[in-house]
PDB file of C-alpha atoms in Angstrom:
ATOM      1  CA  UNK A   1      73.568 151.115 108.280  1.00 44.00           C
ATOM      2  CA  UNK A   2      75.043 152.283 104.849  1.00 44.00           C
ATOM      3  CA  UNK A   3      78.485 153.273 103.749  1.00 45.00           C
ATOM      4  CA  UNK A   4      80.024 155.338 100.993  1.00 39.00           C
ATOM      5  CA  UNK A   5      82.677 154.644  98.552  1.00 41.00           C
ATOM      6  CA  UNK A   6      84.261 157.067  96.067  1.00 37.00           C
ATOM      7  CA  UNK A   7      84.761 155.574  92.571  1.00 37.00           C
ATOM      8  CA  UNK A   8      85.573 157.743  90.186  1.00 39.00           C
ATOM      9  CA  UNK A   9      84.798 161.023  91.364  1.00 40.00           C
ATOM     10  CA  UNK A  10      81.610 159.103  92.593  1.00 42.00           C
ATOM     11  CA  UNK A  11      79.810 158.190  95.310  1.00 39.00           C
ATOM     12  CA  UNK A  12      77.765 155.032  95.668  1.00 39.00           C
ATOM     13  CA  UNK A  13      75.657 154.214  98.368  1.00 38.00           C
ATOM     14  CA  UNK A  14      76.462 150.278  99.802  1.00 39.00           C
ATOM     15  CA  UNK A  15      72.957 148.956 101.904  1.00 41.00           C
ATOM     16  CA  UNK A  16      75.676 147.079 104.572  1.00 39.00           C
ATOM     17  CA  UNK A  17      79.545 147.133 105.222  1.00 38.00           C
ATOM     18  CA  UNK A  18      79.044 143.704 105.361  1.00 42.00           C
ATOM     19  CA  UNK A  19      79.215 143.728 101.652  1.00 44.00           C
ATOM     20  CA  UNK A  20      82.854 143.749  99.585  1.00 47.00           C
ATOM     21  CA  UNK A  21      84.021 146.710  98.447  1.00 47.00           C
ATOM     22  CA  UNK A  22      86.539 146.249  95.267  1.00 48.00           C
ATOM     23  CA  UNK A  23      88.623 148.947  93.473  1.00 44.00           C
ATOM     24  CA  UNK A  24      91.931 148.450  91.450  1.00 47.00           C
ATOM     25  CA  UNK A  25      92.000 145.013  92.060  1.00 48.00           C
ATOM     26  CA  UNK A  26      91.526 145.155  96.011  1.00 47.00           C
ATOM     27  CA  UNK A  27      88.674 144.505  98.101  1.00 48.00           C
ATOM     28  CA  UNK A  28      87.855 145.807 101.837  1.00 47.00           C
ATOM     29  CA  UNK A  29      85.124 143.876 103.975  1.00 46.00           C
ATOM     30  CA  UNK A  30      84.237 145.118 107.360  1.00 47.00           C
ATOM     31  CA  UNK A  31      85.607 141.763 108.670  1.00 44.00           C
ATOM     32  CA  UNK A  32      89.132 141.434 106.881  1.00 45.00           C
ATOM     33  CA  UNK A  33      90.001 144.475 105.986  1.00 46.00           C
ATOM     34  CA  UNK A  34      91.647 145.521 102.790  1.00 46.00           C
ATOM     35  CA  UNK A  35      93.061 142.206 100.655  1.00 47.00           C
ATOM     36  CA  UNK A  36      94.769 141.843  97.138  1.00 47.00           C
ATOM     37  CA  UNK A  37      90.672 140.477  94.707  1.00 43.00           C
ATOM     38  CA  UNK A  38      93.191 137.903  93.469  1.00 48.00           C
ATOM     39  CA  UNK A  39      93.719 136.531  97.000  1.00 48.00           C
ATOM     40  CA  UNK A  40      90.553 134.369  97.418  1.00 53.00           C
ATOM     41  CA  UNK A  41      90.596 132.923  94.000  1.00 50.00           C
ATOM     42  CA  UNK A  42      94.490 132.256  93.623  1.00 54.00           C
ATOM     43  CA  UNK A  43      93.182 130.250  97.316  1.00 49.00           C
ATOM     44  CA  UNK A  44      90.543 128.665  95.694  1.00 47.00           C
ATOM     45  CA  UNK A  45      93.361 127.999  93.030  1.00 49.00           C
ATOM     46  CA  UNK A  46      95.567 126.343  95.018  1.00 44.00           C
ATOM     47  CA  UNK A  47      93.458 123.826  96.970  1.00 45.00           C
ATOM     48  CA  UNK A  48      91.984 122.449  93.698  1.00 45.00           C
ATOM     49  CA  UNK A  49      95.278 122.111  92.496  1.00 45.00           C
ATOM     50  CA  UNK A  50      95.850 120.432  96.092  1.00 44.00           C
ATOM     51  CA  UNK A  51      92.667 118.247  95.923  1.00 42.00           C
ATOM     52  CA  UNK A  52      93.716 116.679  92.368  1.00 47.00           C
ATOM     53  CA  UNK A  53      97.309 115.659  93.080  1.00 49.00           C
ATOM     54  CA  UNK A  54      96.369 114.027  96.392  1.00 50.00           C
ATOM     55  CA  UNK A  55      93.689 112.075  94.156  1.00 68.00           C
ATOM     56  CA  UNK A  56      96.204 111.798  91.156  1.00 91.00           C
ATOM     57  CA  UNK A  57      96.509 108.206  89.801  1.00 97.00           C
ATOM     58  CA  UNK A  58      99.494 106.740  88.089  1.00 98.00           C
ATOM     59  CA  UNK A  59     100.025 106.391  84.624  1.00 98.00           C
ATOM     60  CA  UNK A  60     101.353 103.135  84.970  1.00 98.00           C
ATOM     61  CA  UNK A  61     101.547 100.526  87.479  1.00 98.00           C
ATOM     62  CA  UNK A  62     104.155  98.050  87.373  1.00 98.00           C
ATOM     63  CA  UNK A  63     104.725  94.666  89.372  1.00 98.00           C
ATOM     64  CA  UNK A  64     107.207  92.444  89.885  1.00 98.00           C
ATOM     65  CA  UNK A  65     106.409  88.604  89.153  1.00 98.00           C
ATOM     66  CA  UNK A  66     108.123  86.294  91.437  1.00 98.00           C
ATOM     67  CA  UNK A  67     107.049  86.413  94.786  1.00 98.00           C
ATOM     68  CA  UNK A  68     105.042  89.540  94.407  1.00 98.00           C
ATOM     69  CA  UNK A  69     102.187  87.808  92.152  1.00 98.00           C
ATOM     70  CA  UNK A  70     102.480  84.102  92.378  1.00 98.00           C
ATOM     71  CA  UNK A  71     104.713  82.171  94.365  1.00 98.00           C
ATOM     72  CA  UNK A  72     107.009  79.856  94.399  1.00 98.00           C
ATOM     73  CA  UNK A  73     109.742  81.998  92.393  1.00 98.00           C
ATOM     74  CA  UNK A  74     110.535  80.216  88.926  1.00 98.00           C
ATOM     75  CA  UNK A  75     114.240  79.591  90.479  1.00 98.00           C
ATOM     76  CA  UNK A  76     112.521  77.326  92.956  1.00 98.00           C
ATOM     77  CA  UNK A  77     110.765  74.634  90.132  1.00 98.00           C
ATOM     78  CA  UNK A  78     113.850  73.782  89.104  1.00 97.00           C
ATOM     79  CA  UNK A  79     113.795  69.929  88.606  1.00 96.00           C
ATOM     80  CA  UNK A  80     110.143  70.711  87.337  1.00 97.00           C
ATOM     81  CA  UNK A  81     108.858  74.189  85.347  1.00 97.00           C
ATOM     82  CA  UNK A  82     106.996  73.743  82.017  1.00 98.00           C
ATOM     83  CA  UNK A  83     105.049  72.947  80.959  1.00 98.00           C
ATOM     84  CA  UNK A  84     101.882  73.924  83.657  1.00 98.00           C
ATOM     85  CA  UNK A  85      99.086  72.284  84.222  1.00 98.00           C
ATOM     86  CA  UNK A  86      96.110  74.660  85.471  1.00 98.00           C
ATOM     87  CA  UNK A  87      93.955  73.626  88.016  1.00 98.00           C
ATOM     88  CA  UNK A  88      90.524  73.782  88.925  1.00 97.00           C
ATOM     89  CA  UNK A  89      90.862  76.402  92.014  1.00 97.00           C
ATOM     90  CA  UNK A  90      92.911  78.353  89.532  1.00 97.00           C
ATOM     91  CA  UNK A  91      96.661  77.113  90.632  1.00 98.00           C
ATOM     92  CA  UNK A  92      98.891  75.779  88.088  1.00 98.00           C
ATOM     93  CA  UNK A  93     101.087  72.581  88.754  1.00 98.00           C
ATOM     94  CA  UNK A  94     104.775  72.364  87.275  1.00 98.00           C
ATOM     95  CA  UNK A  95     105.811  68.841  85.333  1.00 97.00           C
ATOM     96  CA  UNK A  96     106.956  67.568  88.670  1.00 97.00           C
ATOM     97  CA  UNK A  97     103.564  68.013  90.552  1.00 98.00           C
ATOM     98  CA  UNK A  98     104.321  71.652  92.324  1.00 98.00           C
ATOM     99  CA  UNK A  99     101.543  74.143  92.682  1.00 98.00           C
ATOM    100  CA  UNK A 100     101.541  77.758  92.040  1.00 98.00           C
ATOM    101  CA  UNK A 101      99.475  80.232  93.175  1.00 98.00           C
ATOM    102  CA  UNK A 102      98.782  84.194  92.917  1.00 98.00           C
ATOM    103  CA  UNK A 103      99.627  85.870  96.250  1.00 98.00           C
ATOM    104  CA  UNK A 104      97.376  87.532  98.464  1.00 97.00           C
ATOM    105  CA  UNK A 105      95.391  90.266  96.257  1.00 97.00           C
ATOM    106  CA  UNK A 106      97.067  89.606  93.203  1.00 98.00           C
ATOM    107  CA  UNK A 107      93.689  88.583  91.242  1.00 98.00           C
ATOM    108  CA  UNK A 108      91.522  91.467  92.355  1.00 98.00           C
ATOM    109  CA  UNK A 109      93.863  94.150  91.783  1.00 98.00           C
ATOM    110  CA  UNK A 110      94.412  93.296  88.191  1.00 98.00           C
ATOM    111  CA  UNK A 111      90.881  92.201  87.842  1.00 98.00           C
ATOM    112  CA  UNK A 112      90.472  96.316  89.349  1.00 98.00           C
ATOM    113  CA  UNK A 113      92.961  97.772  86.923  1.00 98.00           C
ATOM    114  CA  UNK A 114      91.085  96.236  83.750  1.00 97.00           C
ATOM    115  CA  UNK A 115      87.765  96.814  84.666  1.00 97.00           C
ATOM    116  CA  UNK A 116      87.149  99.539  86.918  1.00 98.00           C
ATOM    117  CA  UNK A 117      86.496 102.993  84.719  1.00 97.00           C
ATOM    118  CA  UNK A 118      88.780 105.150  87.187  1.00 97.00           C
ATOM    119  CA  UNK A 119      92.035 103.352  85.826  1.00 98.00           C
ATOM    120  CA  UNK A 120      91.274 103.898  81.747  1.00 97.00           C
ATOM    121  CA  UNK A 121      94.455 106.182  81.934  1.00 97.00           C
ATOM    122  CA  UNK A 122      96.257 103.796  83.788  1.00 98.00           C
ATOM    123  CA  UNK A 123      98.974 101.130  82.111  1.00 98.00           C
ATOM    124  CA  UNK A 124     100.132  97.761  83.340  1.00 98.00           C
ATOM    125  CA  UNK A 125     103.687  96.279  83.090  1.00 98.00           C
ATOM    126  CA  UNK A 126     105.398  93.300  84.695  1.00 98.00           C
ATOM    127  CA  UNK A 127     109.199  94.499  85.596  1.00 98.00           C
ATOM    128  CA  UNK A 128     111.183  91.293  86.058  1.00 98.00           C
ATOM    129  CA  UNK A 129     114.401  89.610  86.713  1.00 98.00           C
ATOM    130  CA  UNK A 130     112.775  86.380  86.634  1.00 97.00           C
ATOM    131  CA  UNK A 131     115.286  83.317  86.036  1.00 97.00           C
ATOM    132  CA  UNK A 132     113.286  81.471  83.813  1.00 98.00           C
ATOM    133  CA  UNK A 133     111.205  84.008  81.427  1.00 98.00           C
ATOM    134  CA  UNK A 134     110.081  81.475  79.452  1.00 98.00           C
ATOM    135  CA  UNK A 135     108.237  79.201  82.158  1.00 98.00           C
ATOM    136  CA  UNK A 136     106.698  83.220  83.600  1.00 98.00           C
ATOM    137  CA  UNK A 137     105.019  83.496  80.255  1.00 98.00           C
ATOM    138  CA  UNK A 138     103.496  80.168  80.615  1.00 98.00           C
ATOM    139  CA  UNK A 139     102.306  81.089  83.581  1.00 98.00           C
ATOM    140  CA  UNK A 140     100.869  84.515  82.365  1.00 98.00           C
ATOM    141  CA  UNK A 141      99.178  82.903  79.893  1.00 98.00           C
ATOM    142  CA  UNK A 142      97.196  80.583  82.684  1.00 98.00           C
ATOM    143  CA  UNK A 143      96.970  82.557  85.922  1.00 98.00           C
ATOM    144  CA  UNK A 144      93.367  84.157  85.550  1.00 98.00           C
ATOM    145  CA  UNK A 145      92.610  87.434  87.753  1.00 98.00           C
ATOM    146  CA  UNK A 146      88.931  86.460  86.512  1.00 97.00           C
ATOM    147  CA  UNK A 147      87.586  84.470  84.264  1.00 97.00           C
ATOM    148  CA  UNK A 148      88.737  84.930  80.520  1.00 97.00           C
ATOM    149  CA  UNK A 149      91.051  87.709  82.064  1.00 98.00           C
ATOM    150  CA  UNK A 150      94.462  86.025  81.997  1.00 98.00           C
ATOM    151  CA  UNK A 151      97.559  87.857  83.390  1.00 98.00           C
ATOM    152  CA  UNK A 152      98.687  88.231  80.165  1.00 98.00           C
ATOM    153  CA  UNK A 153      95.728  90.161  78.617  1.00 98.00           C
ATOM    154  CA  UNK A 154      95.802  91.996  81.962  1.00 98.00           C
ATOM    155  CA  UNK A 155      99.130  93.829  81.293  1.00 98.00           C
ATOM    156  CA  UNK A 156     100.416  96.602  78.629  1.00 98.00           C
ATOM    157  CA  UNK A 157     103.920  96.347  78.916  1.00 98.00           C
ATOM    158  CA  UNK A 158     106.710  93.845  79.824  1.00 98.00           C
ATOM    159  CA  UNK A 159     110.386  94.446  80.820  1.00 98.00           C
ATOM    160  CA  UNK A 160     111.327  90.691  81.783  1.00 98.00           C
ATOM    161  CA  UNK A 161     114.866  90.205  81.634  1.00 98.00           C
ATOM    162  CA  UNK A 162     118.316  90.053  83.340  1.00 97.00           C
ATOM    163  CA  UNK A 163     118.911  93.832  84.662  1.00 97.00           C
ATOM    164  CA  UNK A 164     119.415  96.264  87.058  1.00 98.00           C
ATOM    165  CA  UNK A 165     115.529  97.175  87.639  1.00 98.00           C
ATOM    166  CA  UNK A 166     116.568 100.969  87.096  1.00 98.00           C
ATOM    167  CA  UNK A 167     116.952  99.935  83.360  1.00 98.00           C
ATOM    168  CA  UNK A 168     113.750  98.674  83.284  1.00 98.00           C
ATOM    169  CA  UNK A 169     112.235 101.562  84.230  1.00 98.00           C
ATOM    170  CA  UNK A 170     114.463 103.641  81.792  1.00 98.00           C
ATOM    171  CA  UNK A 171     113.276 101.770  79.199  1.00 98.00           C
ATOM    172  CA  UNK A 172     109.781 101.903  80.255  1.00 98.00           C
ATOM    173  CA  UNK A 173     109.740 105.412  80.042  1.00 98.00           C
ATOM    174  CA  UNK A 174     111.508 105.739  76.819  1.00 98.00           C
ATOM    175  CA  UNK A 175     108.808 102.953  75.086  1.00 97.00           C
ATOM    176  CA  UNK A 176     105.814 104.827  76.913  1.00 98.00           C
ATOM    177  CA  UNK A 177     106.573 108.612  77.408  1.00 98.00           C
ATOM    178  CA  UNK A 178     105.822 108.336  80.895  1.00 98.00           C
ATOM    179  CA  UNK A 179     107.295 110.442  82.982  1.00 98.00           C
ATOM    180  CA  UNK A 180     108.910 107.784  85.929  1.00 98.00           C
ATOM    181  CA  UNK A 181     106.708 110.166  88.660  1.00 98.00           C
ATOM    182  CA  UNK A 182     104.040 108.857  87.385  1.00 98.00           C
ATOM    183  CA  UNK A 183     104.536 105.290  87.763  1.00 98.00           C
ATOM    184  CA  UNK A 184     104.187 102.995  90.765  1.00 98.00           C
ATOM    185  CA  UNK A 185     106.226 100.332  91.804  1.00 98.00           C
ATOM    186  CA  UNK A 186     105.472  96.919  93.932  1.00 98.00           C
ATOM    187  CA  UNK A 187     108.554  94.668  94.428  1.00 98.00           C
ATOM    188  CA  UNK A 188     109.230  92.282  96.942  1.00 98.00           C
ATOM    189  CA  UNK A 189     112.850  92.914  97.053  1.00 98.00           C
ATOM    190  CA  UNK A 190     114.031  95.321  98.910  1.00 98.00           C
ATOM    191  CA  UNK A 191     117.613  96.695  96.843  1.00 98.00           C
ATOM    192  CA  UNK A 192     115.330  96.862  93.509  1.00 98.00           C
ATOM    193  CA  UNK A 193     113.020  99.202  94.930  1.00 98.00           C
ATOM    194  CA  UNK A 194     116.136 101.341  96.191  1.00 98.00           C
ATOM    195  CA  UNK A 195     117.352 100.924  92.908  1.00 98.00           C
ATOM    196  CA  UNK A 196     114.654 102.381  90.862  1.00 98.00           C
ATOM    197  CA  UNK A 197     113.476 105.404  93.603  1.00 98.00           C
ATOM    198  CA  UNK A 198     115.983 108.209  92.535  1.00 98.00           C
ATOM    199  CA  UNK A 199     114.151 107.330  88.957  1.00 98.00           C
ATOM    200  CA  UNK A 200     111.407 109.690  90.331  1.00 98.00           C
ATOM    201  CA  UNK A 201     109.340 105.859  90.802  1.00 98.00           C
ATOM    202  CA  UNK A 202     107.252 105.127  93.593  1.00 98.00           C
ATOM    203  CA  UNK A 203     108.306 101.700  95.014  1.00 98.00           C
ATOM    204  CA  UNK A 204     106.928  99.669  97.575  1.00 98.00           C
ATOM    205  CA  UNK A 205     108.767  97.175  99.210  1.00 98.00           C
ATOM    206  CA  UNK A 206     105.945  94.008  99.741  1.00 98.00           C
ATOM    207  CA  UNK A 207     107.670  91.158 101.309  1.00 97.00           C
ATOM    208  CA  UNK A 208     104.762  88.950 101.887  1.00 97.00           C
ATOM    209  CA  UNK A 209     103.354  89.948  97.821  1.00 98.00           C
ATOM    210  CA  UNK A 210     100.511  91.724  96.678  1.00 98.00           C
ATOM    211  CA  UNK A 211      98.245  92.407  99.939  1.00 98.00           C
ATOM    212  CA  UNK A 212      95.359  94.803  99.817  1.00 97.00           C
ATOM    213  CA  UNK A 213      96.863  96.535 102.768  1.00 98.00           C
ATOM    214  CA  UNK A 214      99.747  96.978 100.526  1.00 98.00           C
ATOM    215  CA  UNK A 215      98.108  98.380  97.600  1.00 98.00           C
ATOM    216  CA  UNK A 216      96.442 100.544  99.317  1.00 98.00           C
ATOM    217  CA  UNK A 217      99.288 101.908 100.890  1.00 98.00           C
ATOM    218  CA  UNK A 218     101.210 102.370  97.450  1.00 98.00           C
ATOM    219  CA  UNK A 219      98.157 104.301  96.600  1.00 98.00           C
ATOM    220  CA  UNK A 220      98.425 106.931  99.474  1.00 97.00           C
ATOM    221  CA  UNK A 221     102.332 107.123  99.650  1.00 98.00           C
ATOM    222  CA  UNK A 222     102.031 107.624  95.388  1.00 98.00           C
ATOM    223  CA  UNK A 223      99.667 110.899  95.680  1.00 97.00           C
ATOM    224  CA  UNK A 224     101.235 111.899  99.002  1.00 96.00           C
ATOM    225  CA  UNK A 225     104.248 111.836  96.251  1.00 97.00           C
ATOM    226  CA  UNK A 226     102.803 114.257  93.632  1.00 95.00           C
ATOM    227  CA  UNK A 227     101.353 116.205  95.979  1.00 94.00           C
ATOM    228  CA  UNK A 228     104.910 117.259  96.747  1.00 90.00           C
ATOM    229  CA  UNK A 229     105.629 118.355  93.385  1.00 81.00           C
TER     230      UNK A 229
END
């Protein structure tokens, strides 16, 4: 079966009606009738635009220290602290005999961040309140999240001091040019994290420390995030 369309002061024979019929930047099918010829690619448009923001990655990933990536908290070697001793299964021991570990995930993650070619866009920091900075940055130095990858070559940036964590996040996106949306957050106390949300930050509260199960979930709830914007 043919059709006709008038172009022009033309007529032009179309084979099926099955075919899309476009004039003045609108197109008639025989099964959807007459449609704006913007309509499918403005579509198209919007689910790539879609697709990439629920895949976004942040710009920077930040971490508490104590009692997100090692445990016990420096607070809690008091009597003992520095200098560390690091052990063969990769725990350190304080002056007084204590171990310290990293926490559930803590090694791979890092070890992820460093080496895996998705995250070269992607910054580290350590965001910290820590009570004994000093005795952290020994720590740093000898926690390994592989071999010859120390915690310290592992991050980018450092905010480790007395605060409200808001102004570490400020100050982090002052030093950076990072816009806070782009930045996740993993705490493992509770008021911080409520503290640095209305930033624009994705924070996740992690209780028990750095999990896979929790990463992962900081992952999803950071491009469910952007996806909103």
């Amino acid at each position: 079966m043919t059709g006709v369309r008038y172009l022009l002061g033309q007529v032009i024979i179309l084979r099926s009606f099955t075919t899309a019929v476009c004039f003045a930047g609108f197109c008639w099918t025989k099964s959807v009738g007459l449609r704006h010829a913007s309509c499918d690619s403005n579509s198209s448009n919007l689910k790539d635009t879609a697709i990439k923001k629920m895949a976004a990655l942040p710009r920077i990933v930040a971490f508490d220290l104590d009692a997100t990536l090692w445990e016990p908290e420096m607070y809690e070697l008091w009597g003992g602290g520095a200098p560390f001793t690091k052990n063969p299964d990769g725990t350190l021991s304080d002056r007084r005999g204590t171990r310290c570990r990293l926490m559930g995930n803590t090694a791979a993650v890092l070890h992820e961040l460093k080496t895996d070619p998705k995250w070269k866009d992607t910054q580290v920091a350590y965001v910290s309140c820590t009570d004994e900075p000093t005795w952290a940055a020994e720590c740093m130095r000898l926690f390994e999240a592989a071999p010859g990858l120390t915690l310290d070559k592992a991050v980018d940036h450092k905010e480790i001091y007395k605060a409200n964590k808001s102004t570490h996040f400020r100050r982090l996106a002052e030093r950076t040019g990072v816009d806070p949306r782009d930045m996740l957050f993993f705490d493992n106390e509770q008021h911080n994290c409520r503290n640095v949300a209305p930033l624009g930050v994705t924070c996740i509260y992690v209780p028990r420390g750095m999990t896979e199960a929790e990463w992962q979930r900081g992952l999803r709830e950071f491009a469910a995030n952007r996806a909103k914007d």
